[in-house]
Each structure stands twice: as structure tokens, then as C-alpha cells.
Coordinates of C-alpha atoms in Angstrom, one line a residue:
M1 CA -20.2 -3.6 -84.7
T2 CA -16.7 -2.1 -84.8
S3 CA -14.1 -3.4 -87.3
T4 CA -12.1 -4.7 -84.3
K5 CA -14.9 -6.8 -83.0
Y6 CA -15.7 -8.1 -86.5
R7 CA -12.0 -9.0 -87.1
L8 CA -12.0 -11.0 -83.9
K9 CA -15.1 -12.8 -84.9
V10 CA -13.5 -13.8 -88.2
I11 CA -10.3 -14.9 -86.4
F12 CA -12.4 -17.0 -83.9
W13 CA -14.3 -18.6 -86.8
Y14 CA -11.2 -19.7 -88.7
V15 CA -9.3 -20.9 -85.7
G16 CA -12.4 -22.7 -84.5
Q17 CA -12.8 -24.4 -87.9
L18 CA -9.3 -25.6 -87.8
L19 CA -9.6 -26.9 -84.2
I20 CA -12.7 -28.8 -85.1
W21 CA -10.9 -30.7 -87.8
F22 CA -7.5 -31.0 -86.0
P23 CA -8.5 -34.3 -84.2
A24 CA -8.3 -35.9 -87.7
I25 CA -4.6 -35.3 -87.5
L26 CA -4.2 -36.1 -83.8
L27 CA -5.8 -39.5 -84.3
L28 CA -3.8 -40.6 -87.3
P29 CA -1.1 -42.5 -85.3
T30 CA -3.8 -44.6 -83.7
I31 CA -4.3 -46.3 -87.0
F32 CA -1.1 -48.2 -86.3
V33 CA -2.7 -49.9 -83.4
I34 CA -4.0 -52.3 -86.1
F35 CA -0.4 -53.4 -86.7
Y36 CA 0.7 -53.2 -83.1
P37 CA -2.5 -54.2 -81.1
E38 CA -0.5 -54.2 -77.8
E39 CA -0.3 -50.4 -78.1
W40 CA -4.1 -49.8 -77.8
I41 CA -3.5 -48.5 -74.3
Y42 CA -2.0 -45.3 -75.8
I43 CA -5.1 -44.3 -77.6
E44 CA -6.3 -42.3 -74.6
S45 CA -3.2 -40.1 -74.9
F46 CA -4.4 -38.9 -78.4
L47 CA -8.1 -39.1 -77.6
V48 CA -8.0 -36.5 -74.8
P49 CA -6.4 -33.7 -76.8
S50 CA -8.7 -34.5 -79.7
I51 CA -11.7 -33.9 -77.5
I52 CA -10.2 -30.7 -76.2
S53 CA -9.5 -29.5 -79.7
F54 CA -13.0 -30.3 -81.0
A55 CA -14.7 -28.7 -78.0
S56 CA -12.6 -25.6 -78.2
G57 CA -13.3 -25.3 -81.9
V58 CA -17.1 -25.6 -81.4
V59 CA -17.0 -22.9 -78.7
L60 CA -14.9 -20.5 -80.8
K61 CA -17.3 -20.9 -83.8
K62 CA -20.3 -20.3 -81.6
V63 CA -18.7 -17.2 -80.1
S64 CA -17.9 -15.8 -83.5
K65 CA -21.6 -16.0 -84.5
L66 CA -20.6 -16.3 -88.2
N67 CA -22.3 -18.8 -90.5
E68 CA -20.1 -18.6 -93.5
T69 CA -16.6 -18.1 -94.7
R70 CA -15.3 -14.5 -94.9
V71 CA -12.4 -13.1 -96.9
V72 CA -9.3 -12.9 -94.8
G73 CA -6.9 -10.0 -95.0
Y74 CA -3.2 -10.2 -94.3
Q75 CA -3.4 -8.9 -90.8
E76 CA -6.1 -11.4 -89.9
G77 CA -4.2 -14.1 -91.7
A78 CA -1.1 -13.5 -89.6
V79 CA -3.1 -13.7 -86.3
I80 CA -4.9 -16.9 -87.5
V81 CA -1.7 -18.7 -88.6
V82 CA 0.2 -17.8 -85.4
T83 CA -2.8 -18.7 -83.2
T84 CA -3.4 -22.0 -84.9
W85 CA 0.3 -23.0 -84.8
C86 CA 0.4 -22.2 -81.1
A87 CA -2.8 -24.3 -80.5
A88 CA -1.4 -27.1 -82.7
V89 CA 1.9 -27.2 -80.8
V90 CA 0.2 -27.3 -77.3
L91 CA -2.4 -30.0 -78.4
S92 CA 0.4 -32.0 -80.0
A93 CA 2.5 -31.9 -76.9
L94 CA -0.3 -33.3 -74.7
P95 CA 0.0 -37.0 -75.8
F96 CA 3.7 -36.9 -74.5
V97 CA 2.6 -35.3 -71.3
I98 CA -0.4 -37.6 -70.7
E99 CA 1.7 -40.7 -71.2
G100 CA 4.3 -39.3 -68.9
L101 CA 7.1 -39.5 -71.5
L102 CA 8.0 -35.8 -71.2
N103 CA 7.2 -32.9 -68.9
F104 CA 5.3 -29.9 -70.3
H105 CA 8.4 -27.9 -71.3
Q106 CA 10.0 -30.8 -73.0
A107 CA 6.8 -31.8 -74.7
V108 CA 6.2 -28.3 -76.2
F109 CA 9.8 -28.4 -77.4
E110 CA 9.3 -31.8 -79.1
A111 CA 6.0 -30.7 -80.7
T112 CA 7.5 -27.4 -81.9
S113 CA 10.5 -29.3 -83.3
G114 CA 8.0 -31.6 -85.1
W115 CA 5.7 -29.0 -86.6
T116 CA 8.5 -26.7 -87.6
T117 CA 10.3 -29.7 -89.2
T118 CA 13.4 -29.0 -87.1
G119 CA 14.1 -32.5 -85.7
L120 CA 15.9 -31.7 -82.5
T121 CA 14.5 -34.1 -79.8
M122 CA 14.1 -34.4 -76.1
F123 CA 14.2 -38.2 -76.3
P124 CA 17.7 -39.6 -75.6
D125 CA 16.4 -43.1 -76.6
V126 CA 13.8 -42.9 -79.4
E127 CA 14.1 -46.7 -80.0
S128 CA 12.3 -47.3 -76.7
L129 CA 9.2 -45.3 -77.7
P130 CA 6.0 -47.0 -78.7
H131 CA 5.3 -47.1 -82.4
V132 CA 2.3 -44.8 -82.2
F133 CA 4.5 -42.0 -80.7
L134 CA 7.2 -42.5 -83.4
V135 CA 4.5 -42.2 -86.0
W136 CA 3.1 -39.1 -84.3
R137 CA 6.5 -37.4 -84.5
S138 CA 6.7 -38.2 -88.2
V139 CA 3.1 -37.1 -89.0
M140 CA 3.8 -33.7 -87.3
Q141 CA 6.8 -33.1 -89.5
F142 CA 5.2 -34.3 -92.7
I143 CA 2.1 -32.1 -92.3
G144 CA 4.1 -29.2 -90.9
G145 CA 6.5 -29.3 -93.8
A146 CA 3.8 -28.8 -96.4
G147 CA 2.3 -26.0 -94.3
F148 CA -0.1 -27.0 -91.6
A149 CA -2.4 -24.0 -91.7
V150 CA -2.3 -23.7 -95.5
I151 CA -3.4 -27.3 -96.0
M152 CA -6.1 -27.4 -93.3
L153 CA -7.6 -24.0 -94.1
A154 CA -7.2 -24.0 -97.8
T155 CA -8.8 -27.4 -98.0
L156 CA -11.7 -26.6 -95.6
I157 CA -12.3 -23.0 -96.6
G158 CA -11.0 -22.6 -100.1
P159 CA -9.9 -19.4 -101.9
F160 CA -11.0 -17.1 -99.1
G161 CA -7.9 -18.1 -97.2
A162 CA -5.4 -16.7 -99.7
S163 CA -3.7 -14.5 -97.0
L164 CA -2.9 -17.6 -95.0
Y165 CA -0.7 -18.8 -97.8
S166 CA 1.6 -15.8 -97.6
S167 CA 1.4 -15.7 -93.8
E168 CA 3.1 -19.1 -93.6
G169 CA 6.1 -17.8 -95.5
R170 CA 5.0 -18.9 -98.9
V171 CA 5.1 -16.4 -101.7
D172 CA 4.7 -18.4 -104.9
N173 CA 1.3 -19.8 -105.8
I174 CA 1.9 -22.7 -108.1
L175 CA -1.6 -22.0 -109.6
P176 CA -3.8 -18.9 -109.5
N177 CA -6.1 -20.5 -107.0
V178 CA -4.8 -21.2 -103.5
T179 CA -6.9 -24.3 -103.1
H180 CA -5.6 -25.7 -106.4
S181 CA -2.1 -24.9 -105.4
T182 CA -2.5 -26.7 -102.1
K183 CA -3.9 -29.8 -103.9
V184 CA -1.0 -29.8 -106.3
I185 CA 1.5 -29.5 -103.4
M186 CA -0.1 -32.5 -101.6
V187 CA -0.1 -34.6 -104.8
I188 CA 3.6 -33.9 -105.4
Y189 CA 4.4 -34.4 -101.7
V190 CA 2.5 -37.7 -101.2
A191 CA 3.8 -39.2 -104.5
Y192 CA 7.4 -38.5 -103.5
A193 CA 6.8 -39.9 -100.0
A194 CA 5.3 -43.1 -101.4
A195 CA 8.2 -43.5 -103.8
G196 CA 10.7 -42.8 -101.1
M197 CA 9.2 -45.4 -98.8
F198 CA 9.3 -48.0 -101.5
F199 CA 13.0 -47.4 -102.5
L200 CA 14.1 -47.2 -98.8
H201 CA 12.5 -50.6 -98.2
M202 CA 14.1 -52.1 -101.4
A203 CA 17.4 -50.8 -100.0
G204 CA 17.0 -52.9 -96.9
M205 CA 15.1 -50.7 -94.5
P206 CA 12.1 -52.3 -92.7
W207 CA 8.7 -51.0 -93.8
F208 CA 8.0 -49.2 -90.6
D209 CA 11.4 -47.4 -90.6
A210 CA 11.0 -46.7 -94.4
F211 CA 7.6 -45.1 -93.8
N212 CA 8.8 -42.8 -91.1
H213 CA 12.1 -41.8 -92.7
S214 CA 10.5 -41.1 -96.0
L215 CA 8.0 -38.7 -94.4
T216 CA 10.6 -36.9 -92.3
A217 CA 13.3 -36.8 -95.1
L218 CA 10.8 -35.3 -97.6
A219 CA 9.6 -32.9 -94.9
T220 CA 13.3 -32.0 -94.2
G221 CA 12.3 -32.8 -90.6
G222 CA 14.9 -35.2 -89.4
F223 CA 13.0 -37.1 -86.8
S224 CA 14.3 -40.7 -86.9
V225 CA 13.2 -44.0 -85.3
K226 CA 16.8 -44.8 -84.5
N227 CA 19.1 -43.2 -82.0
A228 CA 22.0 -43.1 -84.6
S229 CA 19.6 -41.6 -87.3
I230 CA 20.4 -42.9 -90.8
G231 CA 23.9 -43.9 -89.6
Y232 CA 22.3 -46.8 -87.8
Y233 CA 21.9 -48.7 -91.1
G234 CA 25.4 -48.3 -92.4
S235 CA 24.2 -48.5 -95.9
V236 CA 25.4 -46.4 -98.8
S237 CA 22.3 -47.1 -100.9
I238 CA 20.0 -46.0 -98.0
E239 CA 22.1 -42.8 -97.6
V240 CA 22.0 -42.0 -101.4
I241 CA 18.2 -42.5 -101.4
T242 CA 17.9 -40.3 -98.3
I243 CA 20.0 -37.6 -100.0
V244 CA 17.7 -37.6 -103.0
L245 CA 14.6 -37.3 -100.7
M246 CA 16.3 -34.4 -98.7
L247 CA 17.1 -32.6 -102.0
L248 CA 13.5 -33.1 -103.1
G249 CA 12.2 -31.6 -99.8
G250 CA 14.6 -28.7 -100.1
T251 CA 13.4 -27.8 -103.6
G252 CA 10.5 -25.3 -104.0
F253 CA 7.1 -26.7 -104.9
G254 CA 6.9 -24.3 -107.9
I255 CA 10.1 -25.8 -109.3
H256 CA 8.8 -29.3 -108.8
Y257 CA 5.6 -28.3 -110.6
T258 CA 7.7 -26.9 -113.5
L259 CA 9.6 -30.2 -113.8
W260 CA 6.4 -32.3 -113.6
K261 CA 5.0 -30.3 -116.5
G262 CA 8.2 -31.0 -118.5
N263 CA 9.1 -27.3 -118.8
F264 CA 12.9 -27.8 -118.6
K265 CA 13.5 -24.5 -120.4
A266 CA 11.9 -22.6 -117.5
F267 CA 13.6 -24.9 -114.9
V268 CA 17.1 -24.1 -116.0
K269 CA 16.4 -20.4 -115.8
N270 CA 15.6 -20.7 -112.1
G271 CA 18.6 -19.5 -110.0
E272 CA 17.9 -21.4 -106.8
P273 CA 18.8 -24.9 -108.0
W274 CA 22.1 -23.6 -109.4
I275 CA 23.0 -21.7 -106.2
M276 CA 22.0 -24.7 -104.0
G277 CA 23.8 -27.2 -106.1
S278 CA 27.0 -25.1 -106.3
T279 CA 27.0 -24.6 -102.6
I280 CA 26.8 -28.3 -101.9
V281 CA 29.6 -29.1 -104.3
I282 CA 31.9 -26.3 -103.2
A283 CA 31.3 -26.9 -99.4
S284 CA 31.8 -30.7 -99.9
L285 CA 35.1 -30.2 -101.8
F286 CA 36.3 -27.6 -99.2
L287 CA 35.7 -30.0 -96.3
L288 CA 36.8 -33.2 -98.0
R289 CA 40.6 -32.8 -97.5
P290 CA 40.5 -32.0 -93.8
A291 CA 37.8 -34.6 -93.3
E292 CA 40.0 -37.3 -94.9
K293 CA 42.6 -36.8 -92.1
V294 CA 39.9 -37.6 -89.5
F295 CA 37.4 -40.0 -91.1
H296 CA 39.7 -41.6 -93.8
E297 CA 37.8 -43.7 -96.3
K298 CA 34.4 -42.5 -95.0
A299 CA 35.2 -38.8 -95.4
L300 CA 33.3 -38.4 -98.7
R301 CA 30.1 -40.2 -97.3
Y302 CA 30.1 -38.1 -94.1
V303 CA 30.8 -34.8 -95.7
V304 CA 28.3 -34.9 -98.6
F305 CA 25.5 -36.4 -96.4
Q306 CA 26.0 -33.7 -93.6
V307 CA 26.2 -30.9 -96.1
V308 CA 23.0 -31.9 -97.9
S309 CA 21.3 -32.5 -94.5
A310 CA 22.4 -29.0 -93.3
I311 CA 21.5 -27.0 -96.4
T312 CA 18.1 -28.7 -96.8
G313 CA 17.4 -28.3 -93.1
T314 CA 16.7 -32.0 -92.6
G315 CA 19.0 -32.9 -89.7
F316 CA 19.6 -36.5 -90.5
S317 CA 23.1 -37.7 -89.9
N318 CA 25.2 -40.7 -90.8
A319 CA 27.9 -39.9 -88.3
D320 CA 28.0 -38.9 -84.6
L321 CA 28.6 -35.1 -84.7
V322 CA 29.5 -34.7 -81.0
P323 CA 33.3 -35.5 -81.6
W324 CA 33.3 -33.0 -84.5
V325 CA 33.6 -30.1 -82.1
T326 CA 37.1 -31.1 -81.1
L327 CA 38.2 -33.4 -84.0
F328 CA 36.7 -31.4 -87.0
P329 CA 35.8 -27.9 -85.8
I330 CA 36.0 -26.4 -89.3
G331 CA 33.2 -28.8 -90.3
V332 CA 31.1 -27.5 -87.5
Y333 CA 31.7 -23.9 -88.4
L334 CA 30.9 -24.4 -92.1
L335 CA 27.8 -26.5 -91.3
T336 CA 26.6 -23.6 -89.1
V337 CA 26.8 -21.2 -92.1
I338 CA 25.3 -23.7 -94.5
M339 CA 22.3 -24.2 -92.1
M340 CA 21.7 -20.5 -92.3
L341 CA 21.6 -20.4 -96.1
G342 CA 18.8 -23.0 -96.1
G343 CA 16.9 -24.5 -98.9
M344 CA 14.7 -23.0 -101.7
M345 CA 11.8 -20.7 -101.2
D346 CA 8.4 -22.4 -100.9
S347 CA 10.1 -25.7 -100.0
T348 CA 9.9 -27.6 -96.7
A349 CA 13.4 -26.2 -95.7
G350 CA 14.2 -23.3 -93.4
G351 CA 17.0 -20.8 -93.3
L352 CA 17.5 -17.5 -95.2
K353 CA 16.4 -19.4 -98.4
Q354 CA 18.3 -19.7 -101.6
F355 CA 16.0 -17.2 -103.4
R356 CA 17.0 -14.4 -101.1
V357 CA 20.7 -15.4 -101.4
F358 CA 20.3 -15.5 -105.2
V359 CA 18.7 -12.1 -105.4
T360 CA 21.3 -10.6 -103.0
L361 CA 24.1 -11.9 -105.3
K362 CA 22.4 -10.4 -108.3
L363 CA 22.1 -7.1 -106.5
I364 CA 25.8 -7.1 -105.7
Y365 CA 26.7 -8.1 -109.3
R366 CA 24.4 -5.4 -110.8
S367 CA 25.9 -2.8 -108.4
I368 CA 29.4 -3.6 -109.6
I369 CA 28.4 -3.6 -113.3
N370 CA 26.6 -0.2 -112.9
F371 CA 29.6 1.2 -111.0
M372 CA 32.2 0.0 -113.6
G373 CA 30.1 0.9 -116.7
P374 CA 30.2 4.2 -118.5
R375 CA 26.6 5.0 -117.6
R376 CA 25.2 4.3 -114.1
K377 CA 21.7 3.5 -115.3
V378 CA 19.3 1.6 -113.0
E379 CA 18.1 -1.7 -114.5
K380 CA 15.4 -3.9 -113.2
I381 CA 16.4 -7.2 -111.7
I382 CA 14.4 -10.1 -113.1
V383 CA 14.5 -13.6 -111.8
W384 CA 12.6 -16.8 -112.5
K385 CA 10.5 -18.6 -109.9
G386 CA 9.1 -21.8 -111.3
E387 CA 7.5 -20.9 -114.7
N388 CA 7.1 -17.2 -113.9
R389 CA 9.4 -14.2 -114.4
K390 CA 9.5 -12.1 -111.3
T391 CA 10.6 -8.4 -111.2
I392 CA 12.5 -7.6 -108.0
D393 CA 11.2 -4.1 -107.1
D394 CA 12.3 -1.8 -104.2
G395 CA 9.5 -3.2 -102.0
I396 CA 10.9 -6.8 -102.3
I397 CA 14.4 -5.6 -101.6
K398 CA 13.3 -3.7 -98.6
D399 CA 11.4 -6.7 -97.2
M400 CA 14.5 -8.9 -97.8
F401 CA 16.8 -6.7 -95.8
V402 CA 14.3 -6.2 -93.0
F403 CA 14.2 -10.0 -92.9
F404 CA 18.0 -10.2 -92.8
G405 CA 18.1 -7.7 -90.0
V406 CA 15.5 -9.5 -87.8
Y407 CA 17.1 -12.8 -88.6
A408 CA 20.6 -11.6 -87.6
L409 CA 19.3 -10.0 -84.4
T410 CA 17.4 -13.1 -83.4
Y411 CA 20.3 -15.4 -84.0
L412 CA 22.6 -13.1 -82.0
V413 CA 20.3 -12.9 -79.0
G414 CA 19.6 -16.7 -79.1
T415 CA 23.3 -17.6 -79.3
L416 CA 24.2 -15.2 -76.4
I417 CA 21.4 -16.6 -74.2
L418 CA 22.8 -20.1 -74.7
M419 CA 26.4 -18.9 -74.0
S420 CA 25.1 -17.2 -70.8
Y421 CA 24.3 -20.6 -69.5
G422 CA 27.9 -21.6 -69.8
Y423 CA 27.9 -23.4 -73.1
D424 CA 30.8 -23.3 -75.5
P425 CA 30.5 -20.5 -78.2
L426 CA 30.9 -22.9 -81.1
V427 CA 28.4 -25.3 -79.6
S428 CA 25.9 -22.4 -78.9
M429 CA 26.3 -21.0 -82.4
F430 CA 25.8 -24.4 -84.0
E431 CA 22.9 -25.5 -81.8
F432 CA 20.8 -22.3 -82.1
S433 CA 21.5 -22.1 -85.8
S434 CA 20.1 -25.6 -86.1
A435 CA 17.0 -24.7 -84.1
M436 CA 16.3 -21.3 -85.7
N437 CA 16.9 -22.6 -89.2
G438 CA 14.7 -25.7 -88.7
V439 CA 17.6 -28.2 -89.2
G440 CA 17.9 -30.6 -86.3
L441 CA 21.6 -31.5 -86.4
S442 CA 23.1 -31.5 -82.9
V443 CA 26.6 -31.5 -81.5
G444 CA 25.3 -32.8 -78.2
L445 CA 23.8 -29.8 -76.4
T446 CA 20.1 -30.7 -76.9
S447 CA 18.9 -33.1 -74.3
P448 CA 16.1 -33.5 -71.8
N449 CA 18.5 -32.2 -69.1
L450 CA 18.6 -28.7 -70.6
P451 CA 17.7 -25.8 -68.3
V452 CA 14.1 -24.6 -68.8
G453 CA 15.4 -21.3 -70.1
V454 CA 17.4 -22.9 -72.8
I455 CA 14.5 -25.2 -73.8
W456 CA 12.2 -22.2 -74.3
T457 CA 14.9 -20.1 -76.0
M458 CA 15.3 -22.8 -78.6
T459 CA 11.6 -23.4 -78.8
V460 CA 11.0 -19.8 -79.6
G461 CA 13.8 -19.9 -82.1
M462 CA 12.3 -22.8 -83.9
F463 CA 8.8 -21.1 -84.0
L464 CA 10.1 -17.8 -85.2
G465 CA 12.3 -19.4 -87.9
R466 CA 9.5 -21.5 -89.3
L467 CA 7.0 -18.6 -89.6
E468 CA 9.8 -16.3 -90.8
F469 CA 9.9 -13.9 -87.9
L470 CA 7.9 -11.0 -89.1
V471 CA 4.5 -12.8 -89.3
V472 CA 4.8 -13.6 -85.6
F473 CA 5.7 -10.0 -84.8
Y474 CA 2.8 -8.7 -87.0
A475 CA 0.4 -11.0 -85.2
I476 CA 1.6 -9.9 -81.7
V477 CA 1.3 -6.2 -82.5
R478 CA -2.2 -6.8 -84.1
I479 CA -3.4 -8.7 -81.0
I480 CA -2.1 -6.0 -78.6
R481 CA -3.7 -3.2 -80.6
D482 CA -7.1 -5.0 -80.8
V483 CA -7.0 -5.7 -77.1
K484 CA -6.2 -2.1 -76.4
I485 CA -9.0 -0.8 -78.6
L486 CA -11.5 -3.2 -77.0
L487 CA -10.5 -2.0 -73.5
E488 CA -10.8 1.6 -74.6
E489 CA -14.3 0.9 -76.1
R490 CA -15.4 -0.8 -72.9
G491 CA -14.0 2.0 -70.8
G492 CA -16.0 4.5 -73.0
V493 CA -19.2 2.5 -72.6
N494 CA -18.8 2.3 -68.8
S495 CA -18.2 6.0 -68.5

């Protein structure tokens, strides 16, 4: 058997394994039929894709003809992660299509927005949706935030899936074993979610609302059960609790683990929290004066909440952002930039990530010092990630700037496509930044009436941003090469 055929068998086995278990996620919202028995009629919408998923998984595992787990390399890991994400998005879109709530294009957009924890929505009136569909949107974001393929495959397969961890854009194993790292992530994640739900309810939010908002705030997802998002409640205490949850979601799991262990000495050496905190304070102070002229006594609430929502990639809002384009354009411009910076590495947030920003600043600082000093010696750049010291070598720097280049090119192309449909440049810049960086804030462009081309442009932007661009490109190239090799082998056999 050729290496290409064997690689395909391994990929089929892993994808099949995930699809067999995916119905366990798809059917989670149906549990709420217990509390809302009148919604039992919607069970079929989730049952059909569950059957399709299970049957497809069985077929793929049979085709693979493998009986046990195999070690996965990075190339296979990239293909598996991209394939499983595509399958998850399509299967997750089907309940919306089956129930007639959205067409296929809109449903794929909604599911992609869910799994990538973006939060942009095709529903103009979420308050009219059945509870089970509101829960489904929240479940997608909660599981997508922690790393869908990582959780599923590391739990089901164990340490053999180490490459899948890095393929989802995670570079920092909390513990040496991927399975143990995944379990620690879930313990931290679920504990915060439970605490968030409790405190939101104590602040006056109904239990159902508190459940959904706690999940999506921590996942930095932003799906809400209210059309006006968090602004619906008009409560300072709810907004403060939500800000805390958003910051927790935007903080790397390695840093959370460091704090949980009580290692404050290592925590203060991490650059990401300092950079992120400084950005929030500086941006808020910069916007406060012009915001006071527009929003008066509510300026501080609006500015701080939106800045935290933007940098963590959550997308919740406590104010209508549509008027900001004309009344407060400087706020829209700055939020666009803040969305690009993003949260911390290995968090549920998107964007460039604070780790890359911190390393870039250290590179600039080191270059200036070396230039100004009497001797231009090259010193290693060392940063802290969680409890570990990390040396930034040339390979990491090269990967960073390749990422920056692909990021900038993708953002430019996406924004130009939106502008080609006649949308305002500022609106196009903001909306595509929100999509690509997994944020979900909107100044009014995103709606079910979008042209199909715009829907798919933003869908692709969300997908590329969540998987950090290069993994998707690696997977596409690997698939094309494998197909080409198989066709050549078949041609050789026939001749």
C-alpha cells in the first residue's frame, strides 16, 4: 500500500470516529424539551443530521479498514481538522434548513459563525426562535471555543492526536499529554461557565438567558437570546459580570492554569495580560472624551464594554452600533483595529493574538537597543507562556510574519469584495474585520438580505480566521497532491 493510500485511510478513520460521536453534540439541545415540552416537534430537525453523521462515520471507518488508532502527523492533522470542521458546519446548519428557518447559504453562515465563535447572525429577530435553537447556537459556540476537534478527538483517541492540537491554532500544551491538557481545559471552562451562569442570574437575568449568555460570553462567541444583546437588560451589574466572563474567555488556558495553581510569580512574567490590559485602558481613555459628547453619562459604560467585547472577540454589545458610523466614526475605526489585535494565544478569542503582538514589540525594542548600543550583538528573545519560558527562534519569527502577511492579504481581499458590492468602506472594513477575527460586532451590514457572494465571503473569512489561515491552505494543498498522486497511480495501473 502506498503512503498516500495509507494516509487517506488514517484520515478516513479519524473523521469517521468524530462523525460517529458528533450526534452526541447535535442532540444536546433536545434535552431542553424537558423544560419546554411544546418544542418536541423540533426534535426531528436535530435527529436527521444526527443519523446522517452517524451513518457517514460508520461508512468512513469501514472504508479505512483500520482497527486501531494510528499516530497522526501534522499534515494528516491539518486535513482531519479542516475536514471535520467542514462536516460539523454543514451538519450543524441542517437543523435550521430542515425547520425552514434559514436557506442553505444563511444556515451555513450561522453555523460557521457559531463554531468559529464569531457571533454574527442571519436572524433579525432571535427572540422569536424556539428555545432549542437558541440553545443550539450557544452549544456550537461553547464547544467551538474550546476547540471542537481537539476536545472530540483527544477525548476519544488520546495522545495519538497530538498534531490535531496544533492544527487548531493551539501551540501551548498546558500539560505534557494532550489528553490531560484537554481535560484541564474543560474543567476550567465548565467551572467558569457554571459560575458565570450563577452570578448572571443573581444579577437579575432569567436562568435560561443566564445559561446561554454565560456559555457564549466565556466562548467569546457573542450569540445572544435578545435582539439588543446585553443592552436589553440595561443593568450595570450584568454588564460588569459579562465583562469579567469576556476577559476570562480572552485569556489563554495556560495562563488560567498558572493562576489556578497559585503560581503568581510566573503569571506576572507573562506579557500577554499586560499588553491586553494596557490596550483596554488606553483605548477606553482615548475614546472616552469624544464618546461623552455623543453618549453623555453612558459614555464610560458603552466605551469600556465595546472595547472589551472587541479585543476579546466576543461581540456582545450594550449599545446599538449602527448609529456609530455617522455619530461616532472614530469609535468604529478604533474598534476595527482592536478587533484585529484579538485576545491571548490559546484562548477562545480570535485576531492576531496578543502573544504575536507582544513578541513583535519585543523584536522592535531589541532592534532599537542593538542599534543604539556600542556592540550590535544578537541576543535571544525569551518570553513566558503560562509557567514556561519560551525562546523565540528564527523559525517562530518567520512563521509569525508569514501569518501576518496572509492575514493582511485575506483582510484586504475580503474588504475589497464587500466594497465591490457597493458597501461603505468603513462599514466594509469593520464588518469583515469582525468576521475574520471572530468577533461578531456589527454596524448593520450583516443581515439575511445580504447577497450570496457577501454571505460566502464572510463565511470563508470566519473559517480561515478561526483555523488561522495556514492550516486550511496546508490541508487544501495536501488534498490536491494526494488526489493527483492517486490519479497518476491509477493511470499507471491502467496503462
